CSV table of C-alpha atoms and ligand atoms in Angstrom, one decimal:
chain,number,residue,atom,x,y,z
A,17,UNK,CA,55.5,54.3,100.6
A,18,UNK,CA,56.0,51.2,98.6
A,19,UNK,CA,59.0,51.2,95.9
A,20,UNK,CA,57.3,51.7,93.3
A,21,UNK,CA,56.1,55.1,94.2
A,22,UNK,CA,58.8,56.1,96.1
A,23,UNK,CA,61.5,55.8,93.1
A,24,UNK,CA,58.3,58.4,90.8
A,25,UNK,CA,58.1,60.9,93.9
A,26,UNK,CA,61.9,60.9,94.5
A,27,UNK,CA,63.3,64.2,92.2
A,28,UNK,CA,66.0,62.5,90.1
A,29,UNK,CA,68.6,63.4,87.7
A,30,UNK,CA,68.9,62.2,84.6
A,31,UNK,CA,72.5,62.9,82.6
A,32,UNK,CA,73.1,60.3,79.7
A,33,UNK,CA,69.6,60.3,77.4
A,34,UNK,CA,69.8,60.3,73.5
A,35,UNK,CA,67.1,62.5,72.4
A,36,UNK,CA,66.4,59.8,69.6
A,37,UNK,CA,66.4,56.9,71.5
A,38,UNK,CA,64.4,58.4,73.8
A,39,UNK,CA,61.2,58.8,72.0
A,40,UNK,CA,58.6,56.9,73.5
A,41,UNK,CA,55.4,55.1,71.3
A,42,UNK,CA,53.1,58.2,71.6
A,43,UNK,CA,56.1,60.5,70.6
A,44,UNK,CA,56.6,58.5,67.4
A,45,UNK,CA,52.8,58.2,66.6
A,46,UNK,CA,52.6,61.9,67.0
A,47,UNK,CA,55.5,62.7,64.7
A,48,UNK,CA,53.9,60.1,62.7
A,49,UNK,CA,51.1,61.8,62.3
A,50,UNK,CA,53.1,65.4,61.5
A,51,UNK,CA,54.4,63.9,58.8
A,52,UNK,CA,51.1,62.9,57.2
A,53,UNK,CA,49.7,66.4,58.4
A,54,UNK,CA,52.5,68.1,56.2
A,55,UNK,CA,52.4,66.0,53.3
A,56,UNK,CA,56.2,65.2,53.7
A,57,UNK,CA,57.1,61.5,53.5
A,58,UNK,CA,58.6,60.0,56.9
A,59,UNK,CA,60.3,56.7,54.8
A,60,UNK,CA,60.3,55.5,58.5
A,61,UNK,CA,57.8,52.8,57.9
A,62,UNK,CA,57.7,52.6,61.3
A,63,UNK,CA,57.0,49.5,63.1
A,64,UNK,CA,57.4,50.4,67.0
A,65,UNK,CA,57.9,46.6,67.9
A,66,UNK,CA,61.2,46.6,65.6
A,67,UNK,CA,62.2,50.3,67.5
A,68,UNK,CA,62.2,48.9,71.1
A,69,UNK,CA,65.0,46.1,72.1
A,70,UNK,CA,63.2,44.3,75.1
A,71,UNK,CA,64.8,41.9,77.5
A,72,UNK,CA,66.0,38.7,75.7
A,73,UNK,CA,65.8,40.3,72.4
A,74,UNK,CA,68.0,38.7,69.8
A,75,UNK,CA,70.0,41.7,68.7
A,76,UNK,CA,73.3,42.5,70.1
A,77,UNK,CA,75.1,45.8,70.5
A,78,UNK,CA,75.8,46.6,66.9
A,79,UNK,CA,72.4,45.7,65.3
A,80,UNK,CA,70.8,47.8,67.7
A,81,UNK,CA,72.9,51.0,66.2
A,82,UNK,CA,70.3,50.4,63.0
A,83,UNK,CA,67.1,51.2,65.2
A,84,UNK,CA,68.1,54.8,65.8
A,85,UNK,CA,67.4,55.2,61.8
A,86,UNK,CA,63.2,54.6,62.5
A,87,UNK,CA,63.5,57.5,64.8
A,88,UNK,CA,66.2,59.5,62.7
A,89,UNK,CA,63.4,59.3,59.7
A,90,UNK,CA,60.6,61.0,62.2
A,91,UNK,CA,62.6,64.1,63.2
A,92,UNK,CA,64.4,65.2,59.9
A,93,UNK,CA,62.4,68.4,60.1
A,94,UNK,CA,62.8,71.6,62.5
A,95,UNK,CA,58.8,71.0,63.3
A,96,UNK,CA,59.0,67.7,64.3
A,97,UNK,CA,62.7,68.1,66.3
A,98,UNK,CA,60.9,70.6,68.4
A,99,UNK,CA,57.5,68.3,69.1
A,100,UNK,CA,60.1,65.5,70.1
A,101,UNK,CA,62.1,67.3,72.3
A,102,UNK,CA,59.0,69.1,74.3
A,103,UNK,CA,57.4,65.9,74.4
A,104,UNK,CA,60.8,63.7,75.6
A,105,UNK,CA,61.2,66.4,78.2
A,106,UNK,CA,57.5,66.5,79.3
A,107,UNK,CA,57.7,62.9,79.6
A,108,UNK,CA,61.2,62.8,81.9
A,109,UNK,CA,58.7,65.6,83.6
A,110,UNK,CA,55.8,63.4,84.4
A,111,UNK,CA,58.6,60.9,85.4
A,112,UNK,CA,59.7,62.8,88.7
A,113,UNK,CA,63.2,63.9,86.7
A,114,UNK,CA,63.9,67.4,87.7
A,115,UNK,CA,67.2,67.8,86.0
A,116,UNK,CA,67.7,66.5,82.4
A,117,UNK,CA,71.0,66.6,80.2
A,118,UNK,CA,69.5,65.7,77.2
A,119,UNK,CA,72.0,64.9,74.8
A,120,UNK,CA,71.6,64.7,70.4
A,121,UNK,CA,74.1,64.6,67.2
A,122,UNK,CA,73.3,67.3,65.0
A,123,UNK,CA,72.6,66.0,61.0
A,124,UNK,CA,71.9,67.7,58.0
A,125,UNK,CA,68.2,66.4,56.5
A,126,UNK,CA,67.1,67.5,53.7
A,127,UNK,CA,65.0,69.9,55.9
A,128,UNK,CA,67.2,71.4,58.5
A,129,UNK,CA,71.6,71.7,58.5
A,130,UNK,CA,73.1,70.7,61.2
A,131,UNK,CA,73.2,74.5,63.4
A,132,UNK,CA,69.5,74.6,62.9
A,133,UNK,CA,69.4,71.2,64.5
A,134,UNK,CA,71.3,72.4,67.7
A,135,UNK,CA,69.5,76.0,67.9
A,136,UNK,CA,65.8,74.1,67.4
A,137,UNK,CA,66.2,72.3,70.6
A,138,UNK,CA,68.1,74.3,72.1
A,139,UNK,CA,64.6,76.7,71.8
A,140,UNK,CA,62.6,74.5,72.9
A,141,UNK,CA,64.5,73.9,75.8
A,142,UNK,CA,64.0,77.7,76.7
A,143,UNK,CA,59.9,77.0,75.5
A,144,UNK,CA,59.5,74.3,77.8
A,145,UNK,CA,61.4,76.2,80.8
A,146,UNK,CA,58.6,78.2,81.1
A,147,UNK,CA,55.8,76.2,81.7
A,148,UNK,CA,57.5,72.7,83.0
A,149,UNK,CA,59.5,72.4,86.1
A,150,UNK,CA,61.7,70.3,84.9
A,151,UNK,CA,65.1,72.3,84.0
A,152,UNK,CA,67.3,71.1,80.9
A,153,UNK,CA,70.7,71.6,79.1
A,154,UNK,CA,71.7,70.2,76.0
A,155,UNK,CA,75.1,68.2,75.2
A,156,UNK,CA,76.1,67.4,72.5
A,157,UNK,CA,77.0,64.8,70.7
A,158,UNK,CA,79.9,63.5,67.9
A,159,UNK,CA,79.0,60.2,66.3
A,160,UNK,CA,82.7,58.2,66.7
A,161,UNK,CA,81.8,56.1,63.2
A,162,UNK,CA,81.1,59.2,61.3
A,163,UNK,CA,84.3,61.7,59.5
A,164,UNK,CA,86.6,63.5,61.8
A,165,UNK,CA,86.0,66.2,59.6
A,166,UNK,CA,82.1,65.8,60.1
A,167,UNK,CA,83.4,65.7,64.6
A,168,UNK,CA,85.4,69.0,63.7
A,169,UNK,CA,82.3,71.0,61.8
A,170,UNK,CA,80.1,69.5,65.4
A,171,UNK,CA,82.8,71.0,67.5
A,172,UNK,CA,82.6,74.2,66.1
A,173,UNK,CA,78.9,74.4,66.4
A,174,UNK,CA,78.8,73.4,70.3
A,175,UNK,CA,81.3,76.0,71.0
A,176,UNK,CA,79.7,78.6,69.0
A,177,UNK,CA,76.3,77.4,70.6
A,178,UNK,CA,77.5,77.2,74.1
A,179,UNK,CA,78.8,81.1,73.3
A,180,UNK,CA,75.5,81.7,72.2
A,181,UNK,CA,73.4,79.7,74.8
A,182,UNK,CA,75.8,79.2,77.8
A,183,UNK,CA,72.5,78.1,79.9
A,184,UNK,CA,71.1,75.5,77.3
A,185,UNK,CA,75.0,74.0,75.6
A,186,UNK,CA,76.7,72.5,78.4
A,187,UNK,CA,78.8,69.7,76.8
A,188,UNK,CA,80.5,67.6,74.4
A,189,UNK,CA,80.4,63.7,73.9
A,190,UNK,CA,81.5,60.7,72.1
A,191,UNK,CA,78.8,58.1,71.0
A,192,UNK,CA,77.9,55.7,68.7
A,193,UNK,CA,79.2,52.3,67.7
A,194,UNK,CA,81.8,51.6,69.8
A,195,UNK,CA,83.7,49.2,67.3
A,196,UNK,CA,83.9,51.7,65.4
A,197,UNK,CA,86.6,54.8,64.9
A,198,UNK,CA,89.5,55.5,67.7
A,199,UNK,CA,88.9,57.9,70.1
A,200,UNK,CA,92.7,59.4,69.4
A,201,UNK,CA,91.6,60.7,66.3
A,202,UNK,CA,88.9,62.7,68.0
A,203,UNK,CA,91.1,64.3,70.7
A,204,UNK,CA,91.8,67.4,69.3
A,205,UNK,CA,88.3,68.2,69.1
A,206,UNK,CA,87.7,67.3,72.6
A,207,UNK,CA,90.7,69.5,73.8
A,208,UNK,CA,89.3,72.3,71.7
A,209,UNK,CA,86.0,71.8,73.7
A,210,UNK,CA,87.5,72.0,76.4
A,211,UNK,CA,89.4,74.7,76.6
A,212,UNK,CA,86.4,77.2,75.4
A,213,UNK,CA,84.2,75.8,78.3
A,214,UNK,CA,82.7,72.4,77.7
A,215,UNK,CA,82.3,69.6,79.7
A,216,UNK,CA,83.1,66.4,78.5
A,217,UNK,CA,81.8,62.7,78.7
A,218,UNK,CA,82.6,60.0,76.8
A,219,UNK,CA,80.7,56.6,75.7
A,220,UNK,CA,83.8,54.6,77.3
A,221,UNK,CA,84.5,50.7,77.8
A,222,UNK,CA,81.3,49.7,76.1
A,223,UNK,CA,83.5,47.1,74.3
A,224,UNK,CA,86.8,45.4,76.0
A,225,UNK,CA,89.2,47.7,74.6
A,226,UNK,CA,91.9,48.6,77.7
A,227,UNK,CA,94.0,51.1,75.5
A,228,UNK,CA,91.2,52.9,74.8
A,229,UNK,CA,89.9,53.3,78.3
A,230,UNK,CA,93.1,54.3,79.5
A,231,UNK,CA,93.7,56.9,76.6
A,232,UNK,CA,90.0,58.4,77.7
A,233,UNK,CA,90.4,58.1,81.3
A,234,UNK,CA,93.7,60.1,80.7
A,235,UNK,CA,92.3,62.9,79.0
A,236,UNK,CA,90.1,63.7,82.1
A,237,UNK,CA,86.6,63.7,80.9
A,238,UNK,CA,84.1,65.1,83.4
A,239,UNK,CA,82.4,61.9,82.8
A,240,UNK,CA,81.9,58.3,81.0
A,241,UNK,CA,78.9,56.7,79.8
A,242,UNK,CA,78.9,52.9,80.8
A,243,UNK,CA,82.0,52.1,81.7
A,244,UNK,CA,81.3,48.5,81.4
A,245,UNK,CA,85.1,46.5,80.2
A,246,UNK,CA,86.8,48.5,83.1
A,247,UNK,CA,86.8,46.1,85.8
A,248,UNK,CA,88.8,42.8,85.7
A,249,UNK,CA,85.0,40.6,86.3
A,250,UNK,CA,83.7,42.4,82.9
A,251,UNK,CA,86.6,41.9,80.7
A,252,UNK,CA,89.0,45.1,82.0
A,253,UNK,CA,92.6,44.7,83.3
A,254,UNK,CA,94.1,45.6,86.3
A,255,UNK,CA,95.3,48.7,84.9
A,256,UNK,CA,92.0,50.0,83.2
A,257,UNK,CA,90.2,49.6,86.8
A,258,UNK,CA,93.4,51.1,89.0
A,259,UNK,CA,93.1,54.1,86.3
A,260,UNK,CA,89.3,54.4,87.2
A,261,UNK,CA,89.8,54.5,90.5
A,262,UNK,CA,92.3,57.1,90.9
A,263,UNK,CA,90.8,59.4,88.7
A,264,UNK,CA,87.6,58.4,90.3
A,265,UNK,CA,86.1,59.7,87.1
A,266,UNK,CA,82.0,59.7,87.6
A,267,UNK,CA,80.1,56.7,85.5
A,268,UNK,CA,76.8,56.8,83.7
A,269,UNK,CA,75.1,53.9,84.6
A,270,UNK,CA,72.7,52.6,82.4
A,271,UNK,CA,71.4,48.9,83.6
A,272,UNK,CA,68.6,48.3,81.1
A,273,UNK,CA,70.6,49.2,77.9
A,274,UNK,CA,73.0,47.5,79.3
A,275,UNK,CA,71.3,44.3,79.9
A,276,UNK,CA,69.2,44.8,76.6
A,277,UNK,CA,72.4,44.6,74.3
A,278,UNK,CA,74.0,41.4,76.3
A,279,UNK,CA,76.6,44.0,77.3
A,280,UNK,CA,75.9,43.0,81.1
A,281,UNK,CA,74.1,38.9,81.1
A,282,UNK,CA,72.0,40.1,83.5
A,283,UNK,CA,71.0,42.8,86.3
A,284,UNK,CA,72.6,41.1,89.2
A,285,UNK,CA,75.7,40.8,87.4
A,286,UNK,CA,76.0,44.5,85.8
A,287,UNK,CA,79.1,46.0,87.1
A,288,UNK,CA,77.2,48.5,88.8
A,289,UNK,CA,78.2,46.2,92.0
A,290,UNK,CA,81.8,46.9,91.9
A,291,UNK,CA,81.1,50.2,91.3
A,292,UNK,CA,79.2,51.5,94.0
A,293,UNK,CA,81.4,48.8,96.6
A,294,UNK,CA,84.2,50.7,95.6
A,295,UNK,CA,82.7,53.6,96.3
A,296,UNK,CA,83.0,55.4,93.1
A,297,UNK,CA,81.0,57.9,91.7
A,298,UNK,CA,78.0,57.1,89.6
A,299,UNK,CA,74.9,58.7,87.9
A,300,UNK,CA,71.7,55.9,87.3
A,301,UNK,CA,70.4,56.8,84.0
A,302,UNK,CA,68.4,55.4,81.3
A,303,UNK,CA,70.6,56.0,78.0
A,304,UNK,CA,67.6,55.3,75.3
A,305,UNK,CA,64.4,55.0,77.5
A,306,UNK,CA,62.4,54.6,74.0
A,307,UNK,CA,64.3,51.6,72.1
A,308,UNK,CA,64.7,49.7,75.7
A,309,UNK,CA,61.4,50.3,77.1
A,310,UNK,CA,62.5,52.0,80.8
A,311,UNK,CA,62.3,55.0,82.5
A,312,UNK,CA,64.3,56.8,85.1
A,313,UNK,CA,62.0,55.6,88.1
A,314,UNK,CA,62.0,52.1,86.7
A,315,UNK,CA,66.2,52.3,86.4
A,316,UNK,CA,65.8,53.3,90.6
A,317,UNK,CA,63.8,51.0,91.1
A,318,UNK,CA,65.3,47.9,89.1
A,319,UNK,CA,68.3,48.8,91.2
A,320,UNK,CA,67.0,48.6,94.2
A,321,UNK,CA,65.2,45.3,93.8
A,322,UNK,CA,68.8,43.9,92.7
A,323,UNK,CA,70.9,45.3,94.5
A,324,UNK,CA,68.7,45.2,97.9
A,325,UNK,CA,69.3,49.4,98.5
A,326,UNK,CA,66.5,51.4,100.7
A,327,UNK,CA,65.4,54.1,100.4
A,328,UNK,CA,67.8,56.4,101.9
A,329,UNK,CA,70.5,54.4,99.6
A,330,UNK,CA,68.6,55.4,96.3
A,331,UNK,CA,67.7,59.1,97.3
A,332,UNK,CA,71.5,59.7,98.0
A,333,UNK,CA,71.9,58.4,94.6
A,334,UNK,CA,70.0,61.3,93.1
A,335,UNK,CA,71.8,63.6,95.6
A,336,UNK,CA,75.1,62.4,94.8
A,337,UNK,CA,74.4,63.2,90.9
A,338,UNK,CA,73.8,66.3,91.2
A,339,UNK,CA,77.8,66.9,92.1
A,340,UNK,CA,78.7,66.2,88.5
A,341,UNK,CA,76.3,68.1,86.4
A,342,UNK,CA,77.4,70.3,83.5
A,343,UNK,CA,75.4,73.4,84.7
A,344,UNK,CA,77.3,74.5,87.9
A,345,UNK,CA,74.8,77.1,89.2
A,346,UNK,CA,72.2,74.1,89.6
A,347,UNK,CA,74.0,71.9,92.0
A,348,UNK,CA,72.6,74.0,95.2
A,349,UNK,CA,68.9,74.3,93.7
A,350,UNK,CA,68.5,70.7,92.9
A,351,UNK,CA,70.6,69.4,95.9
A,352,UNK,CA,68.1,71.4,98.3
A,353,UNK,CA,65.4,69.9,96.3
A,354,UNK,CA,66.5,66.5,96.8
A,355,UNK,CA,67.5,67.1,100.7
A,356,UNK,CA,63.7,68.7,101.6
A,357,UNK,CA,62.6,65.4,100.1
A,358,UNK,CA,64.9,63.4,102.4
A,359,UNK,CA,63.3,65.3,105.0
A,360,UNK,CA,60.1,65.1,104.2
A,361,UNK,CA,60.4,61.0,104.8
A,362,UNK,CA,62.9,61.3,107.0
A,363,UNK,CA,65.4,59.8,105.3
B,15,IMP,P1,70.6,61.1,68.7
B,15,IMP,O1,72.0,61.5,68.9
B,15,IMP,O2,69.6,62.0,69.4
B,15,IMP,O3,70.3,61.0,67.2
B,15,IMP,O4,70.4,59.7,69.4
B,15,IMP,C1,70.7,58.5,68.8
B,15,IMP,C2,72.2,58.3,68.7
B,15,IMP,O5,72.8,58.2,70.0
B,15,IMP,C3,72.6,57.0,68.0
B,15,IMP,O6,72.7,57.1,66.6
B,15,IMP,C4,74.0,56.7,68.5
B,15,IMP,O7,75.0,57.4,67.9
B,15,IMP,C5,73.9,57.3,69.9
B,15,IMP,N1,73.6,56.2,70.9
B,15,IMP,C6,72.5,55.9,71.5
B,15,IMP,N2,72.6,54.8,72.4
B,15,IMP,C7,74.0,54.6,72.4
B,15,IMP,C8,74.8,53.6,73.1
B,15,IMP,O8,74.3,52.8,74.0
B,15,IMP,N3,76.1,53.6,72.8
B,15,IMP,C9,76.7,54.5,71.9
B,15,IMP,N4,75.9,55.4,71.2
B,15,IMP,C10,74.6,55.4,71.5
B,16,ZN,ZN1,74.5,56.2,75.4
C-alpha cells in the first residue's frame, strides 16, 4: 500500500483540534448558507482565501489569532454550532480518525450564552455517536487573553458539564495568543479542574518563554499543545528541556500549524526530531485543519516523508496515543482497533 493510502486506512487519533479552526470550505459555505436561510446576518464577509494560512503565507503567529473571527461570525447561533460540529466530526470520520478530542471556548453571541455553547455540542456529540463510528469527547477551552474572571465563569461550566456529561466533558485547556496573559493567573482555575476530574493540557512553549514552561510543566498537565521553545535547538534552555524530560509530559504535535505560523522554518527542522529521538511521548495532530489546509492523514503522512518513518513507525504512533487520552475506558477499544490493523498488514 503506497503512503498515501496507508496514512487514510490507518485508525488514528486525533487530540488537539479547535472546533473553529477546524472548519473546512464546505463547512463554511454551508453555515454560509444557514445564515441566509434564517435571515440572520453572518457580518463574516467571508472570504475563505483570507480564512486559510497556507505554506509561505505572510502572516505570523499573532495575525493569524484574527482569522478565528471569520469562523467565530458563522457559528454564533445554537443551529449553526451544531451543523459545524456534525460536519467537523463527519469529516475527521471520512479521514480514518476514530478517536476525536475536539476541543472549543464557549462565548456568549447574541444568540446562545456560553452553557448553551458547551451543552449544543456536547449533543451533537451524542447525535453523531449514533450513526458515525467515529467516537468523540469534548475539552474545553479558556482563552489565556481573555478576563480571569471570564476563565473562572468557563471553569465552572466544564465542571458542571463534565458532572453532567462525564462521557462527552473530558478536559480543560489553555489557548489562544500566547503573548498574551500569564498562565499563573490561571492556576487556580486549573487546580479547581483538576481536582473535580478534569484532565488538563496546556498550549505550552509556543513562544520562548522558559519560566513559563517550567511553571506549566510543574503543575503536571496530562498534556501540552506544541511544545515548541522547550529544546535548547528551538529557543529553550537546558532547564525547560531537562523539566520535559523527567516529567516526560506527552506533546501535541502539530507540524503544519507549526510551520504555517514560522513557529518551526520548516518540516525538517520542527522539533518533532528531538522529540521522538528522545523518546518522549507525542500525539501527531492537526490543531486548526481549516485555517492551515491539513488533515490528520496528511500530518502522518508529511511526517513520514520527513522524517523517513515506515509504516510500522507511524501506526505505533496512533497506538502510542491512545495511552494519553482523556476518556480512560477507550484506551483498550481503540488500542485493539489499532493492533488488528497492525495485523492485518503485518506490521
Ligand atoms: P474555538 O475555541 O473553537 O473558537 O477555536 C478557535 C480558538 O482556538 C482561537 O480563538 C484560539 O483561542 C484557539 N487556537 C486555535 N489555534 C491556536 C494555536 O495554535 N495556539 C493557541 N490558540 C489557538
Ligand atoms: Zn492549538
Amino acid at each position: 500500500m503506497d503512503m498515501y493510502a496507508f496514512c487514510s486506512e490507518l485508525p488514528k487519533i486525533e487530540l488537539h483540534a479547535h472546533l473553529n479552526g477546524s472548519l473546512s470550505k464546505s463547512t463554511m459555505l454551508q453555515l454560509k448558507r444557514h445564515y441566509a436561510d434564517s435571515s440572520l446576518d453572518d457580518k463574516s464577509n467571508i472570504f475563505f482565501d483570507e480564512f486559510q494560512i497556507g505554506a509561505g503565507d505572510t502572516r505570523n503567529l499573532s495575525n493569524c489569532f484574527q482569522v478565528f473571527g471569520i469562523a467565530h461570525a458563522l457559528t454564533s447561533t445554537p443551529e449553526t454550532l451544531e451543523i459545524a460540529t456534525k460536519m467537523t466530526l463527519q469529516e475527521f470520520d471520512d479521514d480514518g480518525c476514530c478517536y476525536i478530542e475536539l476541543r472549543s471556548t464557549p462565548r456568549d453571541t447574541p444568540h446562545m450564552t456560553k452553557k448553551q455553547y458547551i451543552d449544543t455540542i456536547a449533543q451533537s456529540m451524542q447525535k453523531v455517536s449514533v450513526h458515525l463510528p467515529i467516537m468523540s469527547r469534548l475539552i474545553v477551552s479558556i482563552n489565556r487573553s481573555h478576563p480571569i474572571s471570564e476563565a473562572e465563569i468557563i471553569t465552572d461550566l466544564a465542571i458542571e458539564y463534565h458532572k453532567k456529561y462525564p462521557d462527552v466533558v473530558v478536559g480543560l485547556e489553555l489557548s489562544g495568543e500566547p503573548t498574551v496573559g500569564k498562565f499563573e493567573d490561571f492556576v487556580p482555575c486549573f487546580t479547581r479542574a483538576k481536582e473535580s476530574g478534569l484532565k488538563i493540557t496546556l498550549h505550552c512553549g509556543e513562544v520562548c518563554n522558559p519560566e513559563e514552561i517550567i511553571c506549566m510543566l510543574n503543575f503536571k498537565p496530562d498534556r501540552i499543545g506544541h511544545g515548541t521553545c522547550i529544546h535548547p535547538n528551538h529557543g529553550g534552555t537546558e532547564n525547560t528541556w531537562a523539566s520535559l524530560f523527567k516529567t516526560k509530559t506527552p506533546v501535541e504535535v502539530c507540524l503544519t500549524s507549526n510551520v504555517n505560523t514560522k513557529s518551526a522554518p520548516d518540516y525538517a527542522s520542527h522539533h518533532f526530531k528531538e522529540l521522538y529521538n528522545a523518546e518522549l511521548p507525542v500525539i501527531l495532530c492537526t490543531d486548526d485543519k481549516g485555517v492551515f489546509a491539513t488533515s490528520l492523514s496528511q500530518e502522518y503522512r508529511i511526517c513520514a516523508e520527513t522524517f523517513d518513518l515506515d509504516q510500522t513507525q507511524l501506526a505505533r504512533l496512533a497506538l502510542n496515543a491512545c495511552q494519553f487520552i482523556f476518556a480512560q475506558d477507550l484506551k483498550k477499544p481503540l488500542m485493539s482497533k489499532i493492533l488488528n490493523f497492525m495485523d492485518k498488514y503485518s506490521l
